[in-house]
XYZ file of C-alpha atoms in Angstrom:
724
model
C 160.027 25.032 58.900
C 158.305 25.681 62.210
C 155.130 26.855 60.437
C 155.075 23.661 58.316
C 155.393 21.420 61.423
C 152.543 23.339 63.075
C 150.291 22.821 60.027
C 151.125 19.095 59.915
C 150.356 18.795 63.623
C 146.960 20.436 63.211
C 146.143 18.188 60.214
C 147.118 15.082 62.209
C 144.942 16.235 65.118
C 141.991 16.744 62.772
C 142.344 13.202 61.357
C 142.417 11.785 64.891
C 139.165 13.594 65.692
C 137.444 11.967 62.693
C 138.244 8.491 64.013
C 135.601 6.722 66.223
C 137.621 7.085 69.379
C 138.096 10.783 68.572
C 135.027 11.683 70.628
C 137.186 11.805 73.772
C 139.687 13.982 72.003
C 136.886 16.301 70.968
C 135.590 16.625 74.523
C 139.090 17.227 75.869
C 139.655 19.912 73.254
C 136.398 21.663 74.149
C 137.167 21.619 77.880
C 140.686 22.997 77.339
C 139.317 25.694 75.035
C 136.682 26.644 77.613
C 139.221 26.896 80.430
C 141.422 29.098 78.277
C 138.472 31.362 77.511
C 137.563 31.663 81.221
C 141.182 32.430 82.118
C 141.604 35.198 79.538
C 138.145 36.659 80.271
C 138.825 36.868 84.025
C 142.224 38.440 83.305
C 140.808 41.085 80.981
C 137.826 41.917 83.188
C 139.548 41.851 86.577
C 139.729 45.617 86.906
C 136.105 46.064 85.937
C 134.883 43.426 88.357
C 136.850 44.915 91.216
C 135.322 48.270 90.417
C 131.829 46.807 90.605
C 132.499 45.127 93.923
C 133.829 48.339 95.348
C 130.799 50.300 94.213
C 128.426 47.759 95.696
C 130.104 48.063 99.061
C 128.979 51.706 99.274
C 125.343 51.156 98.288
C 123.980 50.778 101.785
C 126.055 53.288 103.731
C 123.785 55.451 105.842
C 126.268 57.481 107.839
C 129.403 59.362 106.750
C 132.520 57.252 107.026
C 136.075 58.383 107.546
C 137.516 61.134 105.382
C 139.778 58.661 103.635
C 136.793 56.464 102.761
C 134.759 59.376 101.490
C 137.418 60.807 99.240
C 138.214 57.451 97.730
C 134.574 56.701 97.111
C 134.227 59.997 95.324
C 137.190 59.148 93.141
C 135.624 55.824 92.215
C 132.218 57.273 91.441
C 133.622 60.144 89.387
C 136.030 58.150 87.251
C 133.186 57.020 84.992
C 131.407 60.385 84.685
C 131.916 63.110 82.115
C 132.963 66.545 83.306
C 130.660 68.733 81.291
C 129.104 71.901 82.617
C 125.314 72.049 82.894
C 123.434 74.934 81.329
C 120.744 76.900 83.131
C 117.440 76.407 81.322
C 116.005 79.714 82.463
C 118.580 81.649 80.496
C 120.113 83.212 83.573
C 123.344 85.036 82.826
C 126.395 86.169 84.692
C 127.351 89.811 84.825
C 129.900 89.465 82.070
C 127.138 88.363 79.711
C 128.015 84.674 79.641
C 125.566 81.896 80.353
C 125.474 80.948 84.002
C 125.923 77.191 84.161
C 125.363 74.854 87.067
C 128.092 72.366 87.883
C 127.726 68.836 89.103
C 129.553 69.418 92.358
C 131.633 66.430 93.425
C 132.476 65.296 96.938
C 135.579 66.674 98.546
C 136.596 65.807 102.071
C 136.695 68.702 104.513
C 136.863 66.977 107.869
C 139.082 64.137 108.974
C 136.814 63.170 111.792
C 136.075 59.460 112.147
C 132.463 58.356 111.912
C 130.856 54.997 112.479
C 128.697 53.342 109.843
C 125.481 52.302 111.542
C 122.488 50.121 110.836
C 119.649 51.577 108.739
C 117.993 53.500 111.548
C 120.955 55.136 113.180
C 120.445 58.877 113.281
C 122.848 61.712 112.709
C 123.563 64.810 114.711
C 120.686 67.216 114.422
C 121.386 70.491 112.574
C 121.102 73.400 114.984
C 121.801 76.796 113.454
C 122.693 79.559 115.862
C 120.161 82.068 117.102
C 121.424 82.417 120.654
C 125.035 82.475 121.851
C 124.732 79.408 124.053
C 124.178 77.265 120.933
C 127.647 77.917 119.467
C 129.045 74.533 120.515
C 126.076 72.740 118.991
C 126.464 74.653 115.739
C 130.103 73.686 115.435
C 129.250 70.019 115.830
C 126.347 70.342 113.419
C 128.512 72.016 110.803
C 130.860 69.049 110.788
C 127.865 66.781 110.297
C 126.490 68.908 107.444
C 129.836 68.914 105.653
C 130.224 65.193 106.143
C 126.720 64.422 104.953
C 127.203 66.643 101.910
C 130.389 64.794 101.025
C 128.673 61.449 101.463
C 125.452 62.437 99.719
C 125.641 59.992 96.862
C 126.834 56.938 98.750
C 123.304 55.580 99.013
C 122.644 55.251 95.280
C 120.983 52.013 94.278
C 119.891 50.603 90.942
C 116.301 49.767 91.757
C 114.863 50.000 88.288
C 116.762 47.344 86.367
C 114.480 45.691 83.851
C 111.492 47.872 84.722
C 109.418 49.830 82.213
C 108.962 53.380 83.446
C 108.327 55.801 80.592
C 111.969 56.614 80.269
C 112.669 57.190 83.945
C 116.044 56.057 85.093
C 116.629 54.084 88.246
C 117.788 56.069 91.216
C 118.738 55.447 94.767
C 116.510 53.923 97.341
C 117.754 56.826 99.381
C 116.683 55.486 102.682
C 120.019 55.433 104.362
C 120.389 51.694 104.569
C 123.599 51.098 106.414
C 126.028 48.319 107.135
C 127.429 47.741 110.612
C 130.923 46.950 109.388
C 133.260 49.273 107.495
C 136.464 47.263 107.616
C 136.092 45.831 104.099
C 135.170 49.275 102.832
C 138.404 50.770 104.145
C 140.464 48.003 102.545
C 138.827 48.495 99.174
C 139.236 52.241 99.473
C 142.986 51.943 100.029
C 143.309 49.856 96.874
C 141.280 52.321 94.822
C 143.265 55.352 95.984
C 146.297 54.060 94.110
C 144.319 53.955 90.855
C 143.411 57.634 90.883
C 145.916 60.031 89.387
C 146.761 63.469 90.725
C 145.499 64.991 87.486
C 142.005 63.615 88.084
C 142.007 64.931 91.664
C 142.993 68.413 90.488
C 140.192 68.408 87.924
C 137.643 67.448 90.542
C 138.797 70.163 92.910
C 138.161 72.653 90.160
C 134.522 71.559 90.218
C 134.258 72.673 93.843
C 132.489 75.989 94.244
C 129.685 77.873 95.963
C 126.140 76.513 95.917
C 124.909 79.624 94.127
C 127.054 81.772 91.860
C 127.189 85.156 93.655
C 127.802 86.931 90.337
C 124.804 85.434 88.536
C 121.846 87.469 87.350
C 118.562 85.706 86.691
C 115.921 86.393 84.071
C 112.749 84.397 84.583
C 110.054 83.184 82.224
C 106.720 81.415 82.604
C 106.411 77.708 81.943
C 104.683 76.946 78.663
C 103.198 73.559 79.484
C 100.057 71.637 78.689
C 98.881 71.676 82.301
C 99.540 75.434 82.596
C 98.946 76.721 86.145
C 98.708 73.178 87.573
C 102.056 71.969 86.227
C 103.642 69.069 88.152
C 107.017 68.492 86.433
C 107.628 64.830 87.351
C 104.001 63.736 86.950
C 102.660 65.646 83.953
C 103.738 64.331 80.560
C 104.639 67.548 78.809
C 106.944 66.246 76.072
C 106.007 66.143 72.404
C 104.770 62.561 72.719
C 102.839 63.486 75.852
C 101.026 66.280 74.045
C 99.806 63.744 71.501
C 99.112 60.866 73.883
C 98.677 60.519 77.640
C 98.288 63.558 79.850
C 100.381 62.152 82.665
C 103.229 59.692 82.971
C 102.489 56.095 83.809
C 105.178 56.445 86.477
C 107.105 59.332 87.967
C 109.355 60.719 85.225
C 111.163 64.040 85.574
C 112.405 66.348 82.808
C 115.990 65.692 81.734
C 116.970 69.274 82.581
C 116.093 70.977 85.884
C 112.929 73.053 85.638
C 113.897 76.727 85.585
C 110.591 78.325 84.600
C 107.870 79.705 86.862
C 104.383 78.198 86.957
C 101.749 80.821 86.044
C 98.839 81.751 88.285
C 95.311 80.519 87.481
C 93.589 82.191 84.545
C 91.368 84.378 86.733
C 94.144 85.173 89.200
C 94.719 83.971 92.734
C 93.359 85.356 95.992
C 94.517 84.544 99.539
C 92.988 81.169 100.443
C 90.255 80.806 103.028
C 91.858 80.299 106.446
C 91.473 77.190 108.569
C 89.025 76.031 109.909
C 86.644 77.825 107.518
C 88.414 76.148 104.592
C 86.911 72.818 105.679
C 83.522 73.981 104.415
C 84.425 76.390 101.596
C 87.291 77.425 99.316
C 87.720 80.023 96.597
C 86.708 78.466 93.291
C 89.140 80.552 91.205
C 92.145 79.172 93.089
C 91.423 75.613 91.898
C 89.553 76.372 88.673
C 89.666 73.548 86.155
C 87.385 72.778 83.169
C 86.820 69.159 84.205
C 86.231 70.218 87.798
C 83.368 72.460 86.678
C 81.664 69.515 84.996
C 82.330 67.318 88.021
C 80.741 69.784 90.466
C 77.473 69.757 88.535
C 77.126 65.982 88.905
C 77.928 65.501 92.608
C 76.184 66.538 95.793
C 79.125 66.551 98.209
C 80.490 69.711 96.548
C 78.470 72.735 95.432
C 79.192 75.969 93.619
C 78.038 78.982 95.588
C 79.059 82.314 94.075
C 82.836 82.619 94.199
C 83.179 79.601 96.493
C 83.057 75.852 96.336
C 81.178 74.649 99.408
C 81.185 71.250 101.095
C 78.067 70.312 103.109
C 78.950 68.927 106.519
C 79.206 65.134 106.796
C 78.236 64.634 103.148
C 80.199 62.052 101.198
C 80.538 60.869 97.629
C 78.383 57.884 98.606
C 75.050 57.848 100.397
C 74.764 58.465 104.102
C 76.607 60.352 106.805
C 80.373 59.986 107.118
C 80.214 59.930 110.933
C 77.802 57.001 110.777
C 80.219 55.302 108.385
C 83.100 55.665 110.874
C 80.951 54.419 113.749
C 79.864 51.447 111.636
C 83.528 50.524 111.055
C 84.408 50.760 114.745
C 81.350 48.747 115.734
C 82.538 45.934 113.472
C 86.087 46.061 114.891
C 86.156 47.804 118.315
C 89.957 47.492 118.551
C 90.320 50.134 115.851
C 89.638 52.913 118.389
C 89.973 55.929 116.134
C 92.420 58.470 117.562
C 93.967 56.141 120.136
C 94.978 52.795 118.716
C 94.726 54.038 115.117
C 96.516 57.342 114.575
C 98.064 57.331 111.048
C 95.837 56.366 108.091
C 96.441 56.298 104.341
C 93.353 57.071 102.234
C 93.711 55.763 98.682
C 92.199 57.720 95.815
C 91.346 61.122 97.310
C 87.837 61.070 95.839
C 86.669 63.608 98.386
C 87.846 64.650 101.839
C 84.861 64.055 104.124
C 86.489 60.869 105.448
C 89.704 62.771 106.206
C 87.818 65.673 107.808
C 85.759 63.409 110.040
C 88.813 61.474 111.226
C 90.629 64.718 111.972
C 88.018 65.471 114.628
C 88.940 62.150 116.222
C 92.684 62.974 116.358
C 93.458 60.708 113.407
C 96.017 62.036 110.936
C 94.984 60.863 107.466
C 97.111 61.262 104.360
C 95.207 61.218 101.080
C 96.988 59.650 98.126
C 95.782 61.457 95.018
C 96.405 59.143 92.100
C 97.915 60.547 88.912
C 94.763 59.489 87.004
C 92.801 62.145 88.917
C 92.388 64.513 85.972
C 89.694 66.467 87.835
C 92.410 67.572 90.280
C 90.431 66.646 93.388
C 93.744 66.317 95.240
C 94.294 70.025 94.698
C 90.847 70.714 96.133
C 91.818 68.701 99.226
C 95.035 70.705 99.632
C 93.142 73.983 99.254
C 90.812 72.824 102.019
C 93.828 72.171 104.272
C 94.047 68.368 104.251
C 97.299 66.366 103.942
C 97.557 65.117 100.357
C 100.150 63.621 98.018
C 100.000 62.969 94.280
C 101.558 59.778 92.998
C 101.250 56.954 90.533
C 100.259 53.524 91.814
C 101.492 51.220 89.095
C 104.793 49.354 89.285
C 107.010 51.311 91.701
C 106.842 51.392 95.460
C 105.193 54.318 97.180
C 107.725 56.640 98.893
C 106.975 55.348 102.392
C 108.877 53.030 104.767
C 107.580 49.576 105.562
C 105.095 48.886 108.344
C 104.159 52.464 109.260
C 100.424 52.932 108.569
C 97.984 51.848 111.257
C 95.218 51.536 108.677
C 94.728 51.892 104.925
C 91.332 52.910 103.556
C 89.986 52.435 100.046
C 86.383 53.512 99.405
C 85.242 53.011 95.813
C 88.786 53.801 94.672
C 88.405 51.623 91.552
C 91.676 49.734 91.982
C 91.919 46.100 90.896
C 94.032 44.878 93.775
C 94.345 41.349 92.430
C 95.761 42.343 89.021
C 99.440 41.982 88.014
C 100.050 39.146 90.427
C 98.574 41.138 93.307
C 101.570 43.477 93.457
C 99.434 46.485 94.426
C 97.999 44.690 97.437
C 101.463 43.381 98.302
C 102.631 46.999 98.316
C 99.838 47.810 100.770
C 101.028 44.840 102.827
C 104.559 46.312 102.832
C 103.577 49.720 104.202
C 100.859 48.450 106.560
C 101.876 47.943 110.169
C 101.788 44.345 111.494
C 98.279 43.861 112.946
C 97.224 46.909 110.885
C 93.841 47.233 109.166
C 92.954 47.355 105.480
C 89.436 48.781 105.040
C 87.848 48.164 101.642
C 84.460 49.690 100.824
C 82.538 49.303 97.597
C 78.969 49.321 96.327
C 79.631 47.526 93.030
C 81.353 44.252 93.776
C 81.732 41.840 90.886
C 81.727 38.151 91.657
C 84.983 37.627 89.761
C 86.735 40.431 91.618
C 85.319 39.213 94.919
C 86.648 35.686 94.380
C 90.068 36.922 93.230
C 90.355 39.241 96.225
C 89.389 36.456 98.608
C 92.031 34.153 97.156
C 94.722 36.843 97.228
C 94.119 37.964 100.813
C 94.131 34.325 101.922
C 97.465 33.743 100.171
C 99.090 36.577 102.153
C 97.405 35.441 105.383
C 95.234 38.502 105.933
C 92.457 37.760 108.383
C 89.031 39.092 107.410
C 87.637 40.563 110.614
C 84.284 41.735 109.255
C 82.250 41.851 106.055
C 78.991 43.755 106.286
C 76.911 46.234 104.335
C 76.274 49.657 105.823
C 72.554 50.275 105.269
C 72.903 54.042 105.391
C 75.667 54.309 102.791
C 74.750 51.099 100.947
C 78.459 50.271 100.971
C 79.811 46.794 101.438
C 82.638 47.111 103.963
C 85.407 44.559 104.475
C 88.032 44.917 107.163
C 91.196 42.846 106.852
C 94.039 42.558 109.345
C 97.680 41.890 108.566
C 99.295 39.109 110.652
C 101.546 40.025 113.557
C 104.155 37.267 113.150
C 105.791 35.063 110.522
C 104.494 31.788 111.972
C 101.369 31.841 109.848
C 103.392 32.166 106.640
C 104.954 28.770 107.285
C 101.519 27.124 107.526
C 100.556 28.007 103.941
C 100.107 25.024 101.651
C 101.241 27.007 98.652
C 104.147 29.353 99.236
C 102.792 31.834 96.709
C 103.567 34.681 96.901
C 106.971 33.616 98.252
C 108.854 35.313 101.047
C 111.235 38.032 99.904
C 114.960 37.415 100.025
C 116.695 38.433 103.240
C 118.864 41.021 101.470
C 115.846 42.879 100.045
C 115.303 46.007 102.115
C 111.576 46.572 102.782
C 112.231 50.267 103.498
C 113.875 50.929 100.120
C 111.218 52.933 98.320
C 112.726 55.590 96.047
C 112.483 54.466 92.396
C 112.300 50.853 93.539
C 109.954 48.448 91.712
C 107.174 46.747 93.614
C 107.928 43.163 94.604
C 105.536 40.240 94.294
C 106.787 38.712 97.501
C 106.101 38.959 101.227
C 108.608 40.665 103.474
C 109.062 38.929 106.780
C 107.367 40.617 109.699
C 109.856 42.218 112.122
C 110.344 40.191 115.268
C 113.586 41.455 116.839
C 113.406 44.314 119.305
C 115.940 46.329 117.278
C 113.626 46.333 114.238
C 110.960 48.960 113.738
C 107.451 47.551 113.447
C 107.997 44.651 115.845
C 105.549 46.162 118.344
C 102.463 48.340 118.016
C 103.262 51.892 119.187
C 101.751 53.615 122.194
C 98.257 55.079 122.052
C 97.968 58.666 120.916
C 98.964 61.163 122.305
C 101.577 59.180 124.278
C 103.253 58.335 120.970
C 104.624 61.812 120.468
C 106.768 61.524 123.607
C 107.708 57.833 123.301
C 111.085 56.660 122.033
C 111.030 52.991 120.979
C 113.642 50.413 121.899
C 114.893 50.075 118.316
C 115.875 53.756 118.165
C 119.642 53.713 118.625
C 120.151 57.426 119.349
C 117.447 58.257 121.833
C 119.537 61.041 123.348
C 119.854 62.811 120.020
C 116.151 62.393 119.299
C 115.257 63.870 122.680
C 117.751 66.688 122.135
C 116.237 67.383 118.720
C 112.721 67.523 120.169
C 113.727 69.887 122.976
C 115.724 72.082 120.614
C 112.869 72.646 118.159
C 110.312 73.075 120.914
C 112.385 75.934 122.312
C 113.119 77.444 118.909
C 109.497 77.355 117.736
C 108.144 78.824 120.974
C 110.807 81.561 121.245
C 111.126 82.703 117.641
C 108.979 80.955 115.038
C 105.585 81.601 116.621
C 106.272 85.159 117.738
C 109.529 86.539 116.343
C 109.343 86.094 112.554
C 106.310 88.238 111.781
C 104.303 85.242 110.524
C 100.546 85.318 111.096
C 99.965 81.694 112.058
C 96.189 82.056 111.736
C 96.812 81.938 107.962
C 99.186 78.962 108.124
C 97.756 75.480 107.639
C 99.852 73.416 105.179
C 103.493 73.197 106.320
C 106.467 71.274 104.944
C 109.734 70.485 106.702
C 112.064 69.962 103.755
C 114.817 68.354 105.835
C 113.081 66.509 108.635
C 115.385 64.435 110.805
C 113.582 63.194 113.894
C 110.424 65.213 113.233
C 111.210 67.584 116.091
C 110.014 70.641 114.156
C 106.669 68.975 113.375
C 106.311 67.720 116.954
C 106.738 71.273 118.253
C 103.762 72.386 116.116
C 101.424 69.532 117.038
C 99.231 71.799 119.183
C 98.914 74.400 116.409
C 96.211 74.233 113.726
C 98.683 72.985 111.146
C 99.824 69.719 109.601
C 103.447 69.131 108.626
C 104.739 67.095 105.701
C 108.049 65.689 106.975
C 110.405 65.127 104.048
C 113.415 62.883 104.651
C 115.863 63.431 101.748
C 116.891 60.200 100.054
C 120.605 60.838 100.676
C 120.104 61.269 104.432
C 119.935 58.643 107.199
C 116.599 56.831 107.278
C 114.781 58.466 110.180
C 111.318 58.338 108.607
C 110.152 55.166 110.436
C 110.688 56.947 113.762
C 108.691 59.965 112.544
C 105.747 57.639 111.895
C 106.331 55.849 115.191
C 105.730 59.072 117.101
C 102.363 59.700 115.383
C 103.556 61.980 112.576
C 103.924 61.255 108.891
C 106.243 62.024 105.998
C 107.772 60.934 102.724
C 111.097 60.133 101.072
C 112.173 62.602 98.392
C 115.147 63.735 96.342
C 115.244 67.536 96.221
C 117.147 67.442 92.940
C 113.692 66.650 91.504
C 110.252 68.241 91.737
C 107.964 67.228 94.599
C 104.793 65.231 93.886
C 102.129 67.844 94.458
C 100.308 70.726 92.792
C 101.620 74.285 92.602
C 100.618 76.602 95.448
C 100.126 73.729 97.927
C 101.915 75.006 101.061
C 101.655 78.028 103.327
C 105.129 77.590 104.843
C 108.309 75.762 103.843
C 110.999 75.117 106.439
C 114.504 74.305 105.182
C 117.160 73.615 107.802
C 120.567 73.314 106.088
C 118.903 71.955 102.968
C 121.316 73.608 100.537
C 124.398 72.681 102.550
C 123.376 69.048 102.302
C 122.694 69.225 98.564
C 125.769 71.237 97.650
C 127.551 68.416 95.871
C 124.473 66.495 94.803
C 122.183 68.513 92.526
C 123.327 69.688 89.117
C 121.654 73.067 89.518
C 120.750 74.008 93.108
C 118.934 77.153 91.963
C 116.240 74.847 90.541
C 115.396 73.944 94.158
C 114.536 77.604 94.765
C 112.325 77.499 91.672
C 110.608 74.412 93.094
C 110.091 76.206 96.412
C 108.428 79.022 94.465
C 106.156 76.452 92.781
C 105.172 74.779 96.062
C 104.423 77.976 97.984
C 101.163 79.880 97.795
C 101.244 83.626 97.100
C 101.481 85.136 100.565
C 103.199 81.981 101.811
C 106.529 81.840 103.622
C 109.899 80.135 103.526
C 112.214 79.937 106.529
C 115.757 78.907 105.626
C 118.524 78.197 108.153
C 121.968 77.663 106.647
C 125.478 79.024 106.201
C 125.796 82.747 105.590
C 127.710 82.087 102.375
C 124.591 80.301 101.094
C 121.975 82.690 102.487
C 123.471 85.808 100.907
C 123.154 84.689 97.250
C 119.873 82.931 98.100
C 118.479 86.262 99.241
C 119.358 87.781 95.856
C 117.680 84.898 94.014
C 114.505 85.384 96.052
C 114.612 89.113 95.336
C 114.866 88.359 91.610
C 111.659 86.331 92.057
C 110.142 89.418 93.735
C 109.819 87.699 97.106
C 109.768 90.069 100.072
C 112.625 89.480 102.508
C 111.031 89.827 105.929
C 114.010 88.995 108.129
C 117.660 88.023 107.941
C 119.851 87.081 110.869
C 123.479 86.009 111.043
C 125.836 84.995 113.809
C 129.332 83.795 113.042
C 128.936 81.730 109.863
C 125.336 80.637 110.427
C 122.119 82.502 109.760
C 118.410 82.539 109.077
C 116.362 83.997 106.237
C 112.602 84.526 106.294
C 110.858 85.531 103.054
C 107.286 85.865 101.784
C 106.073 85.118 98.265
C 104.178 87.740 96.269
C 101.788 87.517 93.309
C 104.520 88.531 90.848
C 104.930 86.507 87.681
C 107.173 87.485 84.740
């Protein structure tokens, strides 16, 4: 009976709708139906939405928070991940004959010490492994920081690649330690999430906890069988099946799905110890950089010659006509404020066509980083590294370069062949992001098209760059334009057309790891607590200056003094390293750049790497007249094999313990980066150094020194020519 009444009611309602006045009934019905849908949808999705909000609250945490916050965050992040064991690609086996698999180590709280979440540039305690007894107190404090940072290593993840084409690369964190000053809401959300995690899940995660390296593992190595052979760059070279048929290199950085566990072979004709600095400025061993396309290139250009077993580089010769010193003088005559080596200290050279510009600036105390583009199939960037000049290899397409905002005093592009006005001007807007306010953009070309000239003029005017000079150098026959970025935001408001628009306030200009380029203008820093608000001191005063925006000056000073003492007492004299053969150095876990600052008077340059999961200290490193890059050590570094003479890793593995799927792949990457005869100096926990020593022995590295005190130690090893 009830069913019949319901059917009659529905039929009566339908007849009412068909009547003329039924339009109001229809609208009422639609509104009621919509409200019901919204109600049920919000009810069903409430748990999911709360999960998303909670995850977003951790995106910008730069410093470790309380132990309760950390553990709860780990529980949230792990609840959606599978718990499968990773397999070692190299075929390494344990002693019982089973495959040795790497685990995805999860966070587990060790310390219940309260920490404060800081703004993006707050620095952490500096790692200080023990070498002398009086450092024991510092080591204890540092160990707490290392454990905390390891537990918090994935709190800075950020989806920067949504909607971006990238040859299959997945979005990853910006990694620049962008923090939030308030953690009250975080703690409240954490308490709610703790109740949702069962004891069973916690037990499973604790089972994932283990040593960084399996002490029972035995490793069997093999050579990489790749298209690029002895010049293999895993995240740049396209070595998949499609890559073998199509493009040689990825359009954007794209790493193999599994960690690389093979060893890059030596060049076909072998490898000899490189020519030492400063002789390497004028000649290098040809066999060390041999490449078929390079041989053809050498025959067509005058700035590089083949002379027996060497490639030679005539002094002051450039890829264009004229003398490079005259070219630099011509630039400074046009804009006297440039003052090479004083006002301008850090320069980015786009294209890495040849290194005469870099070499000439080096004599003027200007530190120039060459950006070798991935389209450089002649491998001129490798030639620059062999000569001893700072060089990176990267794509310049749709993602940001791995640098902070507003750090380069000048950017130079000489016949680099880049269409800056294409794709909405995003490439030039990226230069605007990394260029310091009042910084200089120097563009040189001898083949200017009218269309390109007009488009460039319109674009630079739209972003308020002031053209300081536009002349032709008679000696080089190069047309030189020098632009200057504005120093304040006032001029942006005077634009008739607000195109490109200003970026949103919540868009972090320092976020650079796997983050797409933006076609907008970031506001120029104006507050004293922001880096880039003021031009830094002249060089060399910069190295000893601590800006107002640096929140932990005491720690930065302590870090500088610590490494100055350590380098002078042990590194330069006590490790058995012949520093006359050391030129290219990398600090794999730079914090304040203290290690690099202690070597500034040596004939070396240091690539300061700030890991993406660490606090963002890279702007300060640039502020003091040094340079560096953001990087995730779970992936391969953007450079050629055999690029560095010395790698320095201070608590690198402790910090990555719960982050990388297979930490042993980092050792393989260190083997790829280091030249035969090169060195690695590792400072870490003894429980990490002992199995690390065995891994290096399996790679036939020579262990030159080991030292341990309490639970901390140091390992110094030298690479040999051995290949499997």
